[in-house]
Short mmCIF file of C-alpha atoms and ligand atoms in Angstrom, two decimals:
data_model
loop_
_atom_site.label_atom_id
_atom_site.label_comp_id
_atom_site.label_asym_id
_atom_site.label_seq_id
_atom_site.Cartn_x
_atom_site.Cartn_y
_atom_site.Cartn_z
CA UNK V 1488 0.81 12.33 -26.93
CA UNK V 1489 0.56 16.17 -26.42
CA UNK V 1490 -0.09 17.06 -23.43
CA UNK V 1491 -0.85 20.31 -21.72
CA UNK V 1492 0.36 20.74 -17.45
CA UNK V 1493 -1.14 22.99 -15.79
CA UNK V 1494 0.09 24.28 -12.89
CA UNK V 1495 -2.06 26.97 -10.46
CA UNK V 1496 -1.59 28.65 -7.25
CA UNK V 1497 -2.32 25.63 -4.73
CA UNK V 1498 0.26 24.11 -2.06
CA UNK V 1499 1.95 21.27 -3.61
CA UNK V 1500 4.51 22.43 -6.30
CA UNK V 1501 6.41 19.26 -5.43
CA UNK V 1502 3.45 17.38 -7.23
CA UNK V 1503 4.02 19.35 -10.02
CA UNK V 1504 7.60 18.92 -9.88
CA UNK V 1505 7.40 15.18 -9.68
CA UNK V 1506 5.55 14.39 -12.54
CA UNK V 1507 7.37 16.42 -14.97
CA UNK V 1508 10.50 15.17 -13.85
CA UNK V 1509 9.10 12.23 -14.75
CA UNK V 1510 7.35 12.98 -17.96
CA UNK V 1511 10.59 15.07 -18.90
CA UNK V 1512 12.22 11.04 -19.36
CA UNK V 1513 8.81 10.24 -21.98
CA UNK V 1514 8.54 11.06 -25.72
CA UNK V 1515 5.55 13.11 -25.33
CA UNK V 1516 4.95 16.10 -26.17
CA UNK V 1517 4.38 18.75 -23.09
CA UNK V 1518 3.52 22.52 -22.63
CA UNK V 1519 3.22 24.28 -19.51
CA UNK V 1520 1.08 26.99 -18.34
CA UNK V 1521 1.64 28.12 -15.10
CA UNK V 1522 -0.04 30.44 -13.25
CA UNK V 1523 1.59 33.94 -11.02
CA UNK V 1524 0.74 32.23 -7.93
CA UNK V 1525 2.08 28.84 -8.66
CA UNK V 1526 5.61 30.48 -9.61
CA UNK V 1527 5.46 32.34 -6.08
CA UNK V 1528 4.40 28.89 -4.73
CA UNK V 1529 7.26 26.77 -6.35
CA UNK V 1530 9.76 29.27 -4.90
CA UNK V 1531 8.66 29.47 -1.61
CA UNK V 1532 8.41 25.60 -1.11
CA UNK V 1533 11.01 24.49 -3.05
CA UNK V 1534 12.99 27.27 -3.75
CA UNK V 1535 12.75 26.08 -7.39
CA UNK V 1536 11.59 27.37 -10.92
CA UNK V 1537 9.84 25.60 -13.99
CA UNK V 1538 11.88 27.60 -15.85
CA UNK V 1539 14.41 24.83 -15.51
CA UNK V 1540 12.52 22.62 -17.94
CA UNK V 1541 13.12 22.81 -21.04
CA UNK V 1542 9.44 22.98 -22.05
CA UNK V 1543 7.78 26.18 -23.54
CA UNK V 1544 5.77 27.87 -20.76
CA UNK V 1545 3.03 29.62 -21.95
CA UNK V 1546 1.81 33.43 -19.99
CA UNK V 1547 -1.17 33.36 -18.54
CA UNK V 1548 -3.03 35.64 -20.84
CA UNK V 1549 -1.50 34.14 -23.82
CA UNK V 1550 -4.99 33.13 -25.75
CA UNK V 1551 -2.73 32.49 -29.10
CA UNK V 1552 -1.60 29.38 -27.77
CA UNK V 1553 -2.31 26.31 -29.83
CA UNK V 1554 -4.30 24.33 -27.44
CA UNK V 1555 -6.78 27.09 -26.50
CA UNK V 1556 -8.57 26.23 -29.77
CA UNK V 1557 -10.85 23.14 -30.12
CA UNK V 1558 -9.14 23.04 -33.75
CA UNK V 1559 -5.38 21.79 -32.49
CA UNK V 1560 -4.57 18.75 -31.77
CA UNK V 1561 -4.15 17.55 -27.98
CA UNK V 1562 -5.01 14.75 -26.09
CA UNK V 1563 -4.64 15.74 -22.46
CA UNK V 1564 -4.77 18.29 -19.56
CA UNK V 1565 -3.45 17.64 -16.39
CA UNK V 1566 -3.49 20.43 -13.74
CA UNK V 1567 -1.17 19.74 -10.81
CA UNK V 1568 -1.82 21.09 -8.26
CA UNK V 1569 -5.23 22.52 -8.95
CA UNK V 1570 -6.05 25.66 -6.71
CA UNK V 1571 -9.85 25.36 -4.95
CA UNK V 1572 -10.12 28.68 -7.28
CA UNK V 1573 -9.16 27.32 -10.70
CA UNK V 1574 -11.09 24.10 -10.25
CA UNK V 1575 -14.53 26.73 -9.47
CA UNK V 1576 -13.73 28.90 -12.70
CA UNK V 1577 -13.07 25.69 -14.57
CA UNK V 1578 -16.27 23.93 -13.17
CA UNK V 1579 -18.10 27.43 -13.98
CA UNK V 1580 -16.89 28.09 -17.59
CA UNK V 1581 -14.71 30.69 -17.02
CA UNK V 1582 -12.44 31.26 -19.84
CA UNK V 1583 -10.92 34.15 -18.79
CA UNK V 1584 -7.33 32.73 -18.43
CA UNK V 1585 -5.31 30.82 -20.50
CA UNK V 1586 -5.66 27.62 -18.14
CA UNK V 1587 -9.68 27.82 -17.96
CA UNK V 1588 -9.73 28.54 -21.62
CA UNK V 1589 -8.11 25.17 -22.18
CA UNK V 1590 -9.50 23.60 -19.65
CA UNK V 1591 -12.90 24.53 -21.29
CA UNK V 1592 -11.36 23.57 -24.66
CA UNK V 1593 -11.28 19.95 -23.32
CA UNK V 1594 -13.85 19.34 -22.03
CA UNK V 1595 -16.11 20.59 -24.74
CA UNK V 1596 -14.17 18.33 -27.29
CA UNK V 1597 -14.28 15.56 -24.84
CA UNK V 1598 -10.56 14.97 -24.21
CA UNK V 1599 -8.81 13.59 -21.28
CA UNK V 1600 -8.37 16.48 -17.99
CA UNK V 1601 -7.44 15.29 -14.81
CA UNK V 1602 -7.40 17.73 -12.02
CA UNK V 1603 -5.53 17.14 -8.65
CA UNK V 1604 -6.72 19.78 -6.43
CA UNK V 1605 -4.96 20.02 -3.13
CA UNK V 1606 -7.28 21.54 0.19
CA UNK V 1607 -9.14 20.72 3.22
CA UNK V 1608 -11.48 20.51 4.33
CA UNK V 1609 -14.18 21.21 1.09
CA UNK V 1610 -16.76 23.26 1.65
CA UNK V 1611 -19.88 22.92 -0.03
CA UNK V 1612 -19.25 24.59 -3.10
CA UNK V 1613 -15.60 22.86 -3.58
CA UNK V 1614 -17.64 19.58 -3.37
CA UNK V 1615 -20.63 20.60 -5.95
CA UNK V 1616 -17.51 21.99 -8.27
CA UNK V 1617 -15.94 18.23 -7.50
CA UNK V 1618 -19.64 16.94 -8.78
CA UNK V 1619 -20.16 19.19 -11.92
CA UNK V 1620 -16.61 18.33 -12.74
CA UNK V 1621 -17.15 15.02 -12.78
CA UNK V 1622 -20.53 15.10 -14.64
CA UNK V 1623 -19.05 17.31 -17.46
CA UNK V 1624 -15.69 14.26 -17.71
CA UNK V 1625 -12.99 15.09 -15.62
CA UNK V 1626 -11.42 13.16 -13.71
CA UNK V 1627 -10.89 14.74 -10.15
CA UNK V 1628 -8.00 13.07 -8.50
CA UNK V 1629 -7.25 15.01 -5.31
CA UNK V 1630 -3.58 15.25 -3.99
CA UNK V 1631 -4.40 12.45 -0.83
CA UNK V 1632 -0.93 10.24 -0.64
CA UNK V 1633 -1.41 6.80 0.21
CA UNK V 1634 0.50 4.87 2.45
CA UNK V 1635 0.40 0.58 2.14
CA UNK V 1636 3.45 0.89 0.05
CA UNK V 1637 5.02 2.27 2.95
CA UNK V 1638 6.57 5.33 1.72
CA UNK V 1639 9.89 6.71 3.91
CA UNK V 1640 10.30 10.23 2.26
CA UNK V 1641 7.90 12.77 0.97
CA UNK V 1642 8.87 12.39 -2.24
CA UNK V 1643 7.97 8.82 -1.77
CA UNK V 1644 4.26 10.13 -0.67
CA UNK V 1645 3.96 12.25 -3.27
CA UNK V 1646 4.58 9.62 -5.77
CA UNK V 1647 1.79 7.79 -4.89
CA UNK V 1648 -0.44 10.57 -6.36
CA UNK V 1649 1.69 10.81 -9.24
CA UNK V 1650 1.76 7.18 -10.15
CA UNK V 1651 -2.30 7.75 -9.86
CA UNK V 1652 -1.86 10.53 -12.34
CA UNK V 1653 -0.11 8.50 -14.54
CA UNK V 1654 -2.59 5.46 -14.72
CA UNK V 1655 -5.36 8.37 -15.37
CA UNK V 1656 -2.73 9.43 -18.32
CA UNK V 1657 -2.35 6.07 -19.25
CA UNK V 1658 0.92 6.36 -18.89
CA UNK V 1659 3.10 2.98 -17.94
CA UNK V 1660 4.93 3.82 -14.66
CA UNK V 1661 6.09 1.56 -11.39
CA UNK V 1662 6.94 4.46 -9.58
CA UNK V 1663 5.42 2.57 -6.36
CA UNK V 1664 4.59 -1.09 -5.88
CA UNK V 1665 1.10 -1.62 -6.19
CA UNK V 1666 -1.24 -2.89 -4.31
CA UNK V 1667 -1.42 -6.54 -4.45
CA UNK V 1668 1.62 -6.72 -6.52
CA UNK V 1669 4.22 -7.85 -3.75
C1 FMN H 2662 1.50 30.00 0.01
C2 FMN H 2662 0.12 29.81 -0.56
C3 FMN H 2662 -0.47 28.56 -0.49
C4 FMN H 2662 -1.74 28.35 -1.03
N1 FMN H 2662 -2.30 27.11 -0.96
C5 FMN H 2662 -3.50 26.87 -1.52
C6 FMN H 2662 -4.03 25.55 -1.52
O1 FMN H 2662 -3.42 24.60 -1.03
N2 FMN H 2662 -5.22 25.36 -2.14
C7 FMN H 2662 -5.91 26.37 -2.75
O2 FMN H 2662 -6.98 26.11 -3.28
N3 FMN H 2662 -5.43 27.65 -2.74
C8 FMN H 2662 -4.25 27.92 -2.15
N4 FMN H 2662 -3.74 29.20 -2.16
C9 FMN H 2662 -4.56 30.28 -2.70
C10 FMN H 2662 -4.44 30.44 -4.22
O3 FMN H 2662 -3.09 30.67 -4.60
C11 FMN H 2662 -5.33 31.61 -4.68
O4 FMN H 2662 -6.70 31.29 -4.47
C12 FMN H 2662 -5.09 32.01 -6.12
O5 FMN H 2662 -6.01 33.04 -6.47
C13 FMN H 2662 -5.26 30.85 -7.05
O6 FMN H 2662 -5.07 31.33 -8.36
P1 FMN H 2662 -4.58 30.36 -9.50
O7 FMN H 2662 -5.45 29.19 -9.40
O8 FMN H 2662 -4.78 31.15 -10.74
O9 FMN H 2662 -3.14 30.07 -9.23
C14 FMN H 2662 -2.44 29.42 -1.63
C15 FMN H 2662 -1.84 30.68 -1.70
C16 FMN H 2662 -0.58 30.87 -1.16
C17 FMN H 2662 0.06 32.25 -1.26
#
């Protein structure tokens, strides 16, 4: 699959960090757009850059990009984790970044975009976003850990989103046991 990551300015970059190391070990294509705030982020929390992948990272402004057109080829979006701000401009229509262009690219040609967006509480207008989001076909998967498979680390926690994000990719992973399964 191609696959487009997007990565904005929310708390979190270890949810971000998790799945591409784990996509990194998968055949599929994957670009990265990643916005000022989310570098700033990563550093600060993890003292860590996406620069170490070796994936092509596209600039925020960069509209050439293939997957801002309808007209290329992709099959999925994933943005990890999604700022309170991206997921409004993307619920709105704003285009007027590379990752909302995309975003809008999707969901206009109907492809896959799940969107994990990491705050709390929601206001109002986070939840209507969350609703309008969901009418237009995304699949809003907020960054909420779960705990019956009785994760010890954070890492653990945080895989329990990311094995989430996965099934939403369809993606085969047993990063944690499932429920049920044991
Ligand atoms: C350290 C730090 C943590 C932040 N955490 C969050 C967060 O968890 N959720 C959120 O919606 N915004 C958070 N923000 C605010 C966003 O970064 C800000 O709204 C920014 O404009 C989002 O832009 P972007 O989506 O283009 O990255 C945080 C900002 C900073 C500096």
């Amino acid at each position: 699959m191609k696959i487009v990551i997007g990565i904005s300015g929310a708390s979190g970059a270890i949810y971000a960090k998790q799945l591409l190391d784990v996509l990194a070990k998968t055949p599929h294509e994957i670009s990265l757009v990643i916005s000022e705030n989310a570098h700033l982020i990563a550093k600060e929390e993890l003292g860590f850059a996406y620069t170490q992948y070796d994936r092509p990272i596209f600039g925020s402004r960069d509209f050439s990009a293939p997957f801002a057109s309808g007209s290329a080829k992709y099959d999925q979006l994933v943005v990890i984790p999604c700022s309170m701000g991206t997921f409004g401009r993307i619920a709105h229509g704003f285009s007027d970044d590379l990752l909302t262009r995309t975003a809008d690219v999707f969901l206009k040609e109907k492809r896959k975009i799940v969107l994990v967006p990491r705050e709390t509480p929601w206001s109002l207008i986070h939840i209507e976003n969350a609703r309008l989001l969901t009418l237009a076909g995304a699949v809003v998967l907020p960054a909420i850990p779960s705990f019956y498979s009785k994760p010890k680390t954070i890492e653990e926690a945080v895989d329990t989103v990311i094995a989430r994000v996965l099934d939403h990719m369809g993606i085969e992973n047993r990063l944690r046991e499932r429920w049920g399964s044991v």
